XYZ file of C-alpha atoms in Angstrom:
732
model
C 63.352 23.164 25.510
C 63.968 20.848 28.442
C 64.386 21.553 32.123
C 67.535 23.521 33.059
C 70.163 21.573 34.993
C 70.377 22.101 38.750
C 73.985 22.997 39.586
C 75.351 21.966 42.981
C 77.326 25.207 43.121
C 74.042 27.172 43.101
C 73.043 25.523 46.400
C 75.628 27.660 48.163
C 74.387 30.933 46.635
C 70.716 29.920 46.922
C 69.878 32.600 44.344
C 66.376 33.460 43.038
C 67.276 31.827 39.726
C 68.204 28.632 41.566
C 64.864 28.662 43.435
C 62.923 29.173 40.213
C 64.803 26.326 38.516
C 64.143 24.094 41.527
C 60.428 24.958 41.360
C 60.268 23.874 37.717
C 61.810 20.501 38.638
C 59.389 20.101 41.553
C 56.441 20.933 39.308
C 57.604 18.299 36.833
C 57.858 15.705 39.622
C 54.340 16.547 40.831
C 53.074 16.273 37.305
C 54.741 12.882 36.883
C 53.433 11.677 40.244
C 49.857 12.630 39.388
C 50.146 10.969 36.009
C 51.490 7.723 37.504
C 48.662 7.614 40.032
C 46.141 8.087 37.248
C 47.850 5.465 35.129
C 47.770 2.929 37.985
C 44.090 3.616 38.549
C 43.338 3.098 34.861
C 45.350 -0.119 34.816
C 43.401 -1.600 37.728
C 40.135 -0.702 36.015
C 41.357 -2.489 32.929
C 42.031 -5.696 34.871
C 38.802 -5.726 36.912
C 36.287 -4.417 34.391
C 36.337 -6.619 31.262
C 32.893 -5.390 30.187
C 34.098 -1.774 30.147
C 37.441 -2.698 28.609
C 36.924 -0.723 25.420
C 36.305 2.609 27.163
C 39.061 1.982 29.711
C 41.538 1.253 26.932
C 40.577 4.469 25.172
C 41.141 6.547 28.293
C 44.378 4.765 29.016
C 45.538 5.397 25.455
C 44.534 9.054 25.661
C 46.480 9.498 28.885
C 49.584 8.046 27.305
C 49.215 10.186 24.219
C 48.890 13.419 26.173
C 51.892 12.991 28.449
C 55.165 14.515 27.243
C 58.577 13.767 28.683
C 60.829 16.635 29.744
C 64.535 15.838 29.620
C 67.342 17.706 31.368
C 69.313 19.852 28.939
C 68.651 21.747 25.732
C 68.548 18.741 23.394
C 67.616 15.043 23.358
C 69.557 12.050 22.109
C 68.042 9.691 19.579
C 67.436 7.219 22.404
C 65.625 9.837 24.503
C 63.526 10.908 21.538
C 62.692 7.266 20.940
C 61.676 6.857 24.588
C 59.680 10.103 24.554
C 57.892 8.938 21.408
C 57.158 5.557 22.917
C 54.050 6.699 24.828
C 52.445 7.905 21.610
C 53.303 4.576 19.973
C 51.737 2.690 22.863
C 48.575 4.797 22.571
C 48.314 3.962 18.870
C 48.577 0.247 19.600
C 45.846 0.432 22.241
C 43.489 2.309 19.903
C 43.969 -0.375 17.247
C 43.027 -3.036 19.809
C 39.848 -1.232 20.894
C 37.520 -3.461 18.802
C 39.134 -6.656 19.983
C 37.720 -8.639 22.854
C 40.073 -9.425 25.679
C 39.309 -12.779 27.350
C 42.193 -12.979 29.763
C 44.741 -10.601 31.257
C 47.268 -12.353 33.450
C 50.146 -10.962 35.423
C 49.113 -7.402 34.494
C 49.351 -6.260 38.083
C 52.841 -7.706 38.523
C 54.362 -6.285 35.348
C 52.596 -2.898 35.352
C 50.999 -1.819 38.618
C 53.665 -2.982 41.068
C 56.702 -1.348 39.353
C 54.886 1.963 38.920
C 53.748 1.996 42.550
C 57.254 1.097 43.616
C 58.720 3.930 41.555
C 56.181 6.423 42.868
C 56.583 5.424 46.510
C 60.336 4.816 46.597
C 61.582 7.489 44.190
C 59.006 10.282 44.006
C 58.027 9.675 47.635
C 61.673 9.990 48.685
C 61.938 13.228 46.709
C 58.888 14.621 48.531
C 60.369 13.731 51.909
C 63.615 15.400 50.881
C 61.638 18.512 49.906
C 59.954 18.656 53.329
C 63.337 18.411 54.987
C 64.766 21.065 52.656
C 61.896 23.509 53.300
C 62.206 22.966 57.028
C 65.951 23.607 56.978
C 65.471 26.702 54.798
C 63.092 28.221 57.306
C 65.335 27.253 60.197
C 68.469 28.672 58.584
C 66.877 31.961 57.550
C 65.328 32.424 60.965
C 68.576 31.779 62.846
C 70.481 33.986 60.392
C 68.129 36.918 60.901
C 68.252 36.469 64.667
C 72.033 36.278 64.514
C 72.378 39.409 62.410
C 70.165 41.329 64.826
C 72.556 40.665 67.716
C 73.937 43.852 69.145
C 77.650 44.396 68.712
C 77.766 45.513 72.330
C 77.281 41.997 73.631
C 80.199 40.083 75.113
C 82.747 38.704 72.660
C 82.224 35.162 73.929
C 78.498 35.406 73.221
C 79.153 36.718 69.735
C 81.647 33.941 68.998
C 79.210 31.312 70.225
C 76.490 32.808 68.033
C 78.835 32.808 65.014
C 79.666 29.149 65.549
C 75.995 28.229 65.815
C 75.193 30.006 62.549
C 78.108 28.292 60.787
C 76.840 24.879 61.883
C 73.284 25.627 60.752
C 74.538 27.053 57.449
C 76.658 23.954 56.771
C 73.751 21.660 57.591
C 71.425 23.650 55.337
C 73.980 23.468 52.524
C 74.323 19.674 52.867
C 70.538 19.198 52.922
C 70.265 21.403 49.835
C 72.878 19.338 47.973
C 71.148 16.077 48.885
C 67.751 17.389 47.781
C 69.089 18.605 44.424
C 70.820 15.267 43.910
C 67.584 13.356 44.648
C 65.541 15.533 42.275
C 68.095 15.008 39.495
C 68.115 11.263 40.158
C 64.308 10.875 39.984
C 64.124 12.955 36.796
C 66.660 10.631 35.156
C 65.212 7.404 36.544
C 61.746 8.028 35.185
C 63.075 7.797 31.630
C 63.526 4.048 31.988
C 61.829 2.881 35.223
C 58.603 4.493 34.094
C 58.513 3.328 30.477
C 59.880 -0.154 31.028
C 56.827 -1.470 32.965
C 54.555 -0.145 30.239
C 56.559 -1.991 27.639
C 56.331 -5.213 29.682
C 52.578 -4.745 30.082
C 52.058 -4.412 26.353
C 54.213 -7.440 25.688
C 51.967 -9.433 28.047
C 48.861 -8.306 26.214
C 50.245 -9.513 22.889
C 50.581 -13.010 24.310
C 46.848 -13.263 24.961
C 45.609 -11.508 21.858
C 44.823 -14.061 19.180
C 43.702 -11.363 16.785
C 46.623 -9.134 17.762
C 49.265 -11.439 16.317
C 49.844 -9.378 13.184
C 49.877 -6.161 15.184
C 52.481 -7.603 17.518
C 54.677 -8.436 14.524
C 54.377 -4.880 13.252
C 55.269 -3.549 16.684
C 58.379 -5.721 16.884
C 60.770 -3.318 15.168
C 59.911 -0.376 17.390
C 59.992 -2.602 20.445
C 63.552 -3.615 19.596
C 64.580 -0.032 19.021
C 62.955 1.060 22.269
C 64.589 -1.736 24.258
C 67.987 -0.688 22.937
C 67.221 2.947 23.692
C 66.164 2.091 27.243
C 69.302 0.031 27.793
C 71.478 2.778 26.341
C 69.722 5.336 28.528
C 70.161 3.109 31.575
C 73.858 2.652 30.814
C 74.312 6.391 30.412
C 72.372 7.011 33.602
C 74.617 4.677 35.584
C 77.702 6.501 34.365
C 76.114 9.913 34.813
C 74.836 9.144 38.302
C 78.282 8.140 39.547
C 79.751 11.322 38.072
C 77.069 13.509 39.666
C 77.466 11.757 43.014
C 81.235 12.220 42.828
C 80.766 15.920 42.083
C 78.329 16.247 45.003
C 80.904 14.732 47.362
C 83.564 17.131 46.084
C 81.187 20.022 46.632
C 80.544 18.879 50.200
C 84.271 18.671 50.946
C 85.453 21.845 49.185
C 82.494 24.020 48.135
C 84.607 27.108 47.431
C 86.886 25.292 44.997
C 84.013 24.184 42.747
C 82.110 27.414 42.251
C 80.881 27.988 38.723
C 82.294 30.847 36.710
C 80.022 33.838 37.249
C 79.665 36.881 34.972
C 79.629 39.004 38.129
C 82.612 40.056 40.201
C 80.605 39.382 43.386
C 77.081 38.232 44.160
C 75.105 37.121 47.185
C 72.605 38.233 49.822
C 72.954 41.561 51.648
C 70.660 43.409 54.046
C 70.088 46.983 52.880
C 69.109 49.712 55.337
C 65.981 51.549 54.194
C 64.542 54.640 55.806
C 60.823 54.523 56.589
C 58.381 57.007 58.199
C 58.620 55.169 61.501
C 62.387 54.740 61.421
C 64.727 52.399 59.560
C 64.408 48.772 58.505
C 66.750 46.189 57.012
C 65.490 44.524 53.832
C 67.075 41.393 52.408
C 68.340 41.758 48.826
C 70.156 39.518 46.381
C 72.922 41.763 45.089
C 75.304 41.494 42.139
C 78.288 43.675 41.302
C 80.181 43.994 38.002
C 83.559 45.654 38.413
C 83.967 46.660 34.752
C 80.755 48.698 34.630
C 80.691 49.394 38.403
C 77.018 48.385 38.368
C 75.360 47.185 41.573
C 71.999 45.438 41.123
C 69.784 44.869 44.164
C 66.831 42.457 43.995
C 64.599 42.343 47.108
C 64.036 38.635 47.719
C 63.002 36.523 50.694
C 63.951 32.833 50.533
C 61.233 31.838 52.977
C 58.402 33.278 50.935
C 60.138 32.360 47.680
C 59.185 35.621 45.958
C 60.434 39.101 45.164
C 59.558 41.850 47.606
C 59.763 44.785 45.199
C 61.342 46.160 42.060
C 64.976 45.646 41.071
C 67.313 48.600 41.478
C 70.648 49.276 39.758
C 73.156 51.966 40.735
C 76.667 52.891 39.630
C 79.296 52.549 42.357
C 81.231 55.652 43.374
C 82.946 54.456 46.556
C 82.794 51.753 49.214
C 83.766 52.321 52.865
C 83.885 49.997 55.853
C 81.419 50.916 58.577
C 83.060 51.109 61.984
C 81.554 48.869 64.641
C 81.040 51.673 67.150
C 79.078 53.752 64.615
C 76.204 51.308 64.174
C 74.551 48.566 66.204
C 74.608 46.061 63.332
C 77.677 43.971 62.566
C 79.417 43.397 59.205
C 78.233 46.718 57.721
C 79.720 48.910 54.999
C 78.609 52.080 53.214
C 78.235 52.459 49.455
C 78.020 55.773 47.601
C 76.469 55.786 44.123
C 76.962 58.152 41.211
C 73.293 58.162 40.212
C 71.681 58.074 43.678
C 72.005 60.671 46.456
C 73.003 59.735 49.956
C 74.756 56.699 51.394
C 73.520 53.107 51.091
C 74.330 51.089 54.217
C 74.588 47.349 53.672
C 75.052 44.431 56.046
C 76.968 41.345 54.917
C 76.292 37.860 56.270
C 79.649 37.545 58.034
C 83.013 39.256 58.471
C 84.469 37.156 55.647
C 81.531 38.021 53.399
C 82.022 41.724 54.076
C 85.720 41.435 53.266
C 84.957 39.813 49.900
C 82.366 42.469 49.019
C 84.756 45.280 49.898
C 87.543 43.641 47.948
C 85.305 43.378 44.881
C 84.250 47.028 45.209
C 87.845 48.209 45.795
C 87.155 49.135 49.406
C 89.682 49.295 52.216
C 90.160 45.540 52.452
C 93.405 44.201 50.936
C 93.141 42.491 47.557
C 92.481 38.841 47.950
C 91.998 36.208 45.332
C 90.923 32.740 46.384
C 90.994 31.310 42.888
C 93.451 28.548 42.378
C 94.984 27.288 39.236
C 94.014 23.692 39.665
C 95.150 22.773 36.203
C 97.646 20.001 36.319
C 99.911 19.163 33.472
C 99.984 15.617 32.247
C 103.157 13.709 31.647
C 101.931 12.196 28.402
C 102.522 13.938 25.072
C 101.570 13.521 21.428
C 105.158 12.876 20.399
C 106.922 9.894 18.859
C 106.870 8.106 22.219
C 103.131 8.690 22.612
C 102.333 7.352 19.134
C 104.613 4.382 19.752
C 102.798 3.522 23.001
C 99.339 3.687 21.409
C 100.432 1.637 18.377
C 101.954 -1.051 20.599
C 98.777 -1.286 22.689
C 96.569 -1.454 19.585
C 98.782 -4.116 17.992
C 98.671 -6.237 21.145
C 94.879 -5.961 21.400
C 94.218 -6.748 17.728
C 96.587 -9.708 17.614
C 95.892 -11.268 21.010
C 92.567 -10.071 22.428
C 90.224 -8.646 19.817
C 87.553 -11.205 20.772
C 87.803 -10.872 24.563
C 84.406 -10.084 26.096
C 84.076 -6.630 27.641
C 87.129 -5.299 25.806
C 87.979 -1.784 27.095
C 85.049 -1.935 29.535
C 86.729 -4.348 31.976
C 89.554 -2.481 33.710
C 92.900 -3.839 34.791
C 94.584 -3.732 38.201
C 95.790 -0.165 38.745
C 99.264 -1.125 39.979
C 99.823 -3.317 36.924
C 98.558 -0.583 34.615
C 100.936 1.969 36.114
C 103.823 -0.462 35.883
C 103.108 -1.146 32.202
C 102.897 2.575 31.474
C 106.214 3.221 33.194
C 107.806 0.566 30.985
C 106.217 1.906 27.806
C 107.043 5.551 28.607
C 110.684 4.769 29.335
C 112.610 6.505 26.503
C 114.912 3.517 26.199
C 112.125 1.001 25.532
C 109.892 3.480 23.716
C 112.544 3.996 21.037
C 112.412 0.276 20.192
C 109.511 0.583 17.764
C 109.666 -3.047 16.684
C 109.325 -4.390 20.221
C 105.860 -5.737 21.006
C 104.251 -5.786 24.438
C 105.139 -9.050 26.174
C 102.495 -11.756 26.451
C 102.775 -11.616 30.261
C 100.611 -8.483 30.252
C 96.870 -9.169 30.303
C 94.679 -7.605 27.640
C 92.633 -5.710 30.250
C 95.894 -4.212 31.578
C 96.889 -3.109 28.062
C 93.494 -1.554 27.287
C 93.487 0.264 30.631
C 97.007 1.545 29.927
C 95.852 2.933 26.571
C 92.899 4.776 28.141
C 95.033 6.029 31.038
C 97.670 7.418 28.663
C 94.997 9.353 26.753
C 93.711 10.782 30.054
C 97.278 11.776 31.020
C 97.588 14.165 28.081
C 97.700 17.881 29.072
C 94.238 18.227 27.526
C 91.707 15.863 25.935
C 92.649 14.515 22.525
C 89.756 16.406 20.896
C 90.734 19.612 22.780
C 88.840 21.791 25.251
C 88.161 24.623 22.773
C 86.358 22.233 20.406
C 84.398 20.345 23.093
C 81.238 22.452 23.001
C 81.307 22.514 19.184
C 81.372 18.705 19.038
C 78.488 18.555 21.543
C 76.439 20.999 19.454
C 77.108 18.912 16.360
C 75.802 15.788 18.126
C 72.601 17.658 19.055
C 71.693 18.401 15.421
C 68.433 16.724 14.380
C 69.637 15.321 11.051
C 72.168 12.471 11.120
C 73.758 13.676 7.881
C 74.230 17.139 9.388
C 75.857 15.631 12.477
C 78.366 13.677 10.395
C 79.119 16.696 8.194
C 79.691 19.046 11.136
C 81.861 16.558 13.040
C 83.773 15.894 9.809
C 84.553 19.614 9.566
C 85.512 19.910 13.252
C 87.918 16.969 13.074
C 89.818 18.715 10.293
C 90.229 21.774 12.510
C 92.175 19.744 15.074
C 95.984 20.061 15.088
C 97.721 17.524 12.856
C 99.026 15.308 15.660
C 95.670 15.237 17.430
C 93.909 14.251 14.213
C 96.480 11.562 13.417
C 96.145 10.043 16.878
C 92.345 10.211 16.662
C 92.388 8.486 13.264
C 94.666 5.742 14.597
C 92.320 5.181 17.533
C 89.073 5.263 15.512
C 90.399 2.747 12.967
C 91.186 0.431 15.857
C 87.812 0.901 17.555
C 86.079 0.162 14.249
C 87.927 -3.176 14.178
C 86.811 -3.835 17.751
C 83.192 -3.033 16.867
C 83.349 -5.354 13.843
C 83.942 -8.216 16.287
C 81.141 -7.235 18.667
C 79.453 -10.623 18.400
C 82.456 -12.111 20.192
C 83.648 -9.234 22.425
C 80.133 -7.759 23.043
C 81.523 -4.252 22.460
C 79.167 -2.525 20.038
C 79.718 0.973 18.709
C 77.384 2.319 21.425
C 79.360 0.538 24.166
C 82.649 1.918 22.837
C 81.103 5.394 22.805
C 80.239 5.038 26.495
C 83.830 4.003 27.284
C 85.756 6.557 25.200
C 83.393 9.575 25.175
C 84.437 11.021 28.560
C 88.121 10.227 27.838
C 88.465 11.859 24.423
C 85.986 14.721 24.866
C 85.934 15.625 28.551
C 84.836 19.190 29.436
C 87.109 21.739 31.083
C 84.643 22.450 33.903
C 83.083 19.688 35.999
C 79.429 20.707 36.351
C 76.102 18.916 36.393
C 75.276 20.360 32.972
C 78.550 18.993 31.598
C 77.797 15.573 33.071
C 74.355 15.647 31.441
C 76.145 16.144 28.099
C 78.165 12.923 28.475
C 75.520 11.121 26.401
C 76.272 13.486 23.509
C 80.009 12.889 23.917
C 79.253 9.212 23.419
C 77.270 9.987 20.264
C 80.237 11.919 18.828
C 82.499 8.889 19.323
C 79.863 6.599 17.751
C 79.754 8.834 14.674
C 83.555 8.876 14.432
C 83.719 5.074 14.594
C 80.905 4.455 12.120
C 82.168 7.058 9.627
C 85.921 6.899 10.242
C 86.855 6.243 6.615
C 84.937 9.258 5.318
C 85.902 11.609 8.148
C 89.653 10.939 8.141
C 90.286 10.062 4.481
C 88.296 12.853 2.802
C 88.194 16.607 3.212
C 85.026 18.359 4.462
C 82.513 19.467 1.860
C 82.580 23.133 2.893
C 85.824 25.072 2.242
C 87.276 27.388 4.869
C 85.820 30.893 4.872
C 87.804 34.100 4.525
C 87.141 34.839 8.176
C 88.947 31.620 9.084
C 91.888 32.419 6.800
C 92.402 35.927 8.241
C 94.147 35.987 11.624
C 91.360 37.999 13.216
C 91.473 38.586 16.920
C 87.902 39.771 17.359
C 85.424 37.347 18.910
C 81.636 37.387 18.680
C 79.887 39.004 21.625
C 77.904 35.895 22.541
C 80.911 33.628 22.861
C 82.508 32.588 26.099
C 85.631 34.597 27.099
C 88.792 32.521 26.936
C 90.462 31.254 30.079
C 93.986 32.540 30.660
C 95.018 29.202 32.139
C 94.124 27.119 29.079
C 96.988 25.277 27.439
C 96.567 23.498 24.069
C 98.375 20.301 23.145
C 100.317 22.165 20.424
C 101.390 25.809 20.394
C 102.376 27.698 17.266
C 104.698 30.618 18.097
C 104.985 33.699 15.947
C 108.296 35.089 14.726
C 109.869 38.314 15.980
C 109.616 42.023 15.142
C 108.923 43.182 11.558
C 109.731 39.789 10.080
C 106.735 38.413 11.998
C 104.331 40.905 10.343
C 105.795 40.326 6.894
C 105.487 36.540 7.212
C 101.924 36.852 8.531
C 100.872 39.017 5.560
C 102.567 36.581 3.192
C 100.645 33.632 4.681
C 97.302 35.441 4.444
C 97.869 36.486 0.818
C 99.036 33.070 -0.287
C 96.131 31.407 1.570
C 93.561 33.639 -0.128
C 95.061 32.884 -3.542
C 94.981 29.179 -2.816
C 91.314 29.317 -1.798
C 90.317 30.900 -5.087
C 92.276 28.346 -7.119
C 91.957 25.140 -5.136
C 89.834 25.148 -1.947
C 90.590 21.507 -1.114
C 94.300 22.162 -0.889
C 93.690 24.670 1.868
C 91.607 22.144 3.777
C 94.418 19.635 3.721
C 96.893 22.122 5.144
C 94.618 24.057 7.441
C 95.404 22.131 10.591
C 98.835 23.676 10.938
C 97.368 27.181 10.863
C 94.278 26.463 12.878
C 95.406 27.223 16.443
C 96.357 30.773 15.425
C 93.005 31.400 13.729
C 89.874 32.845 15.227
C 87.353 30.297 14.003
C 83.837 31.300 13.195
C 82.645 28.905 15.847
C 81.926 30.999 18.996
C 82.864 28.136 21.324
C 86.537 28.027 20.296
C 88.776 29.765 22.854
C 91.686 32.090 22.172
C 94.947 30.529 23.338
C 97.289 32.434 25.577
C 100.952 31.677 24.693
C 103.102 30.057 27.372
C 106.229 31.704 28.746
C 108.991 30.927 31.236
C 108.323 31.985 34.818
C 110.871 34.770 34.573
C 112.404 36.700 31.688
C 115.766 38.429 31.333
C 115.468 42.218 31.253
C 116.594 42.464 27.642
C 114.011 39.862 26.521
C 111.023 42.171 27.016
C 112.307 45.261 25.223
C 112.085 46.053 21.517
C 114.152 48.225 19.248
C 113.712 51.903 20.077
C 112.702 52.563 16.484
C 109.534 50.406 16.844
C 106.354 52.624 16.708
C 104.288 52.882 19.900
C 100.490 52.542 19.582
C 97.363 52.295 21.717
C 95.579 48.924 22.013
C 92.286 47.738 23.531
C 91.760 44.457 25.420
C 89.225 42.081 23.847
C 89.139 39.751 26.879
C 89.979 39.815 30.574
C 93.236 38.231 31.738
C 94.889 37.584 35.101
C 98.664 37.877 35.312
C 100.452 34.637 36.157
C 103.926 36.222 36.557
C 105.283 39.555 37.783
C 106.310 40.585 34.253
C 102.681 40.337 32.981
C 99.783 42.787 33.281
C 96.334 41.944 34.671
C 93.407 43.603 32.934
C 89.697 43.409 32.113
C 87.900 43.500 28.769
C 87.862 47.031 27.327
C 91.083 48.158 29.052
C 93.151 50.567 26.906
C 96.969 50.255 26.971
C 99.516 52.935 26.064
C 102.903 52.551 24.334
C 102.064 49.107 22.965
C 104.790 47.570 20.794
C 106.085 44.072 19.917
C 108.146 42.219 22.493
C 111.010 39.869 21.758
C 109.053 37.161 23.582
C 107.075 35.229 20.894
C 103.308 35.760 21.113
C 103.536 38.718 23.540
C 103.345 42.523 23.343
C 104.726 45.105 25.753
C 102.533 47.964 26.947
C 101.827 50.406 29.779
C 98.783 50.407 32.092
C 98.392 52.890 34.968
C 102.094 53.692 34.829
C 103.185 50.043 34.968
C 104.923 48.424 31.990
C 104.535 44.710 31.379
C 103.701 41.947 28.913
C 100.297 41.422 27.236
C 99.153 38.284 25.282
C 99.213 39.280 21.616
C 95.923 37.588 20.723
C 94.038 39.289 23.588
C 94.135 42.845 22.131
C 93.445 44.847 19.005
C 95.238 48.045 18.009
C 93.299 51.313 17.966
């Protein structure tokens, strides 16, 4: 298990979990720094002490053999495993050379010592300086915050406003320093994978030159050296792409930190000061608190950021009520009282600001008005997987394969944006798009055409390989066995909707042709994976962990290109299970709840009233009969049913059907003869229109019956009647 990713969004919360994760990264950097210093010392001994060369080589080899790389994430790519294994390979080589006499070692200092010292001083040294700055700002911020919160509310308003402004400035500065420190730690952890190993590889290559008796050994080492060089280059290429993505995310977090918060399982969380009664009076103790609205559980963890440790045992209580504390009733500002079901008395808490208190009271259903700062930032693309979309992609592919298949840097070199947009506007014009026989004019450069193709794929409402399958593809790429990876990806591709799979097959066939000409265009399968991975398999949430998984997105595309004939022209080995054939709406408890704002590329609507149930039963029965007689036939036709199925894969999300913004009154009522039943919500959902109901997981609805709106039910909650997504509930 590797190091957990440091999320920029956690810098704002500065939670105990974030501090513990940061400590593990710092410990790894210290460990690496100590190892590099030891390695440099051993290398200098090797150069200066020829008589003691044998013992020095043994120690050097032992040091290499004992060190283990720790990557970020829960799995390693083949390249990272190759790099991690490289130190053990180097140690083996050095042990085999122990009996050989070394007469001359030239340029060892330049190729080994200097790069390692440079890495340690410039990268690890910079990380240490950033840590000092971060620790200093932490102490400064916490001190000013405590002093600020101890201000009496009886002071003049101007003094209080000035104090608030000062705290805001210090908080913002602390947040920026925290982001920069996390970014530097992530950067050094990634850099060491190639800047650390590469000098060692160069040093060994130099030794082979001067070893007369090591000639045969050098030949044997050649294959692994080639593989390692490719792995280092691939890792460097991925790092360059990943670093730009992480830096871009950091800048977004600096500009709009509230808009990039990660999805939390808690309704509200953060630091609060809790009033505790002591023998000598009262004291205010800092706690990290979480609140879950569904269970009404408040968890309080005493924690001091300055000391970096817990100050006592965790405590959980069940919320009974939450009341704002009037300013004239207490000397502290931003206070509110909480009553618990399982604890006598009143718990007085102090928030960090007026806005923080408002959010806590809103979450606990206090007197503050309901406020929701979440925004639906999902934007709909103009591109579609229709006849026009297929025509555009085919025209671009035809132009590339007939005019530019051998151009160097194909798909990696981008075209001028204005030209790309102009070409897309021409291709997406319904008048020209309908002319299927018309080729793209020769006036358009190949780099403009390839950029137009990639841009069109990014303009789709969702990635071509779909958000709900993204994590499943990533998991498949992390499997240890290559055969298992291909088999799992083969199965996942056949779960995609028909149009998505057809477009993906068209694209993979083309990329295979491009890769076959890599000697001329320099675009190998690995290079094409780097280009198309983030486009075809981008995640729904932009986080550091998702960016770290880009390398596995690239591996998925490599597998699709290398095995395109098998994946698209044959059915998967494993037939669909009964659970996949049944239209079950229950999801495993460890899966991620679906997002109400998700929109698939293709929606399959259900029919109305009793006819809908009869047709559904008919489909299930006929599907089960077909499985028993001919499993492969079901596989070939499964894509049309797939979006309405609850797959066995826990990462696949339930799709909420789309509706118009408003409905006529008669459109949401059913025949009076329809039976009314109770239903229970499987997932939480936020209403997007006035005619819909908002609810949490476990909510029970009354008078639930089919609606005339496809994919929706009508039910009653707390006296209000509205629409409920059909695949979000189960009947009781």
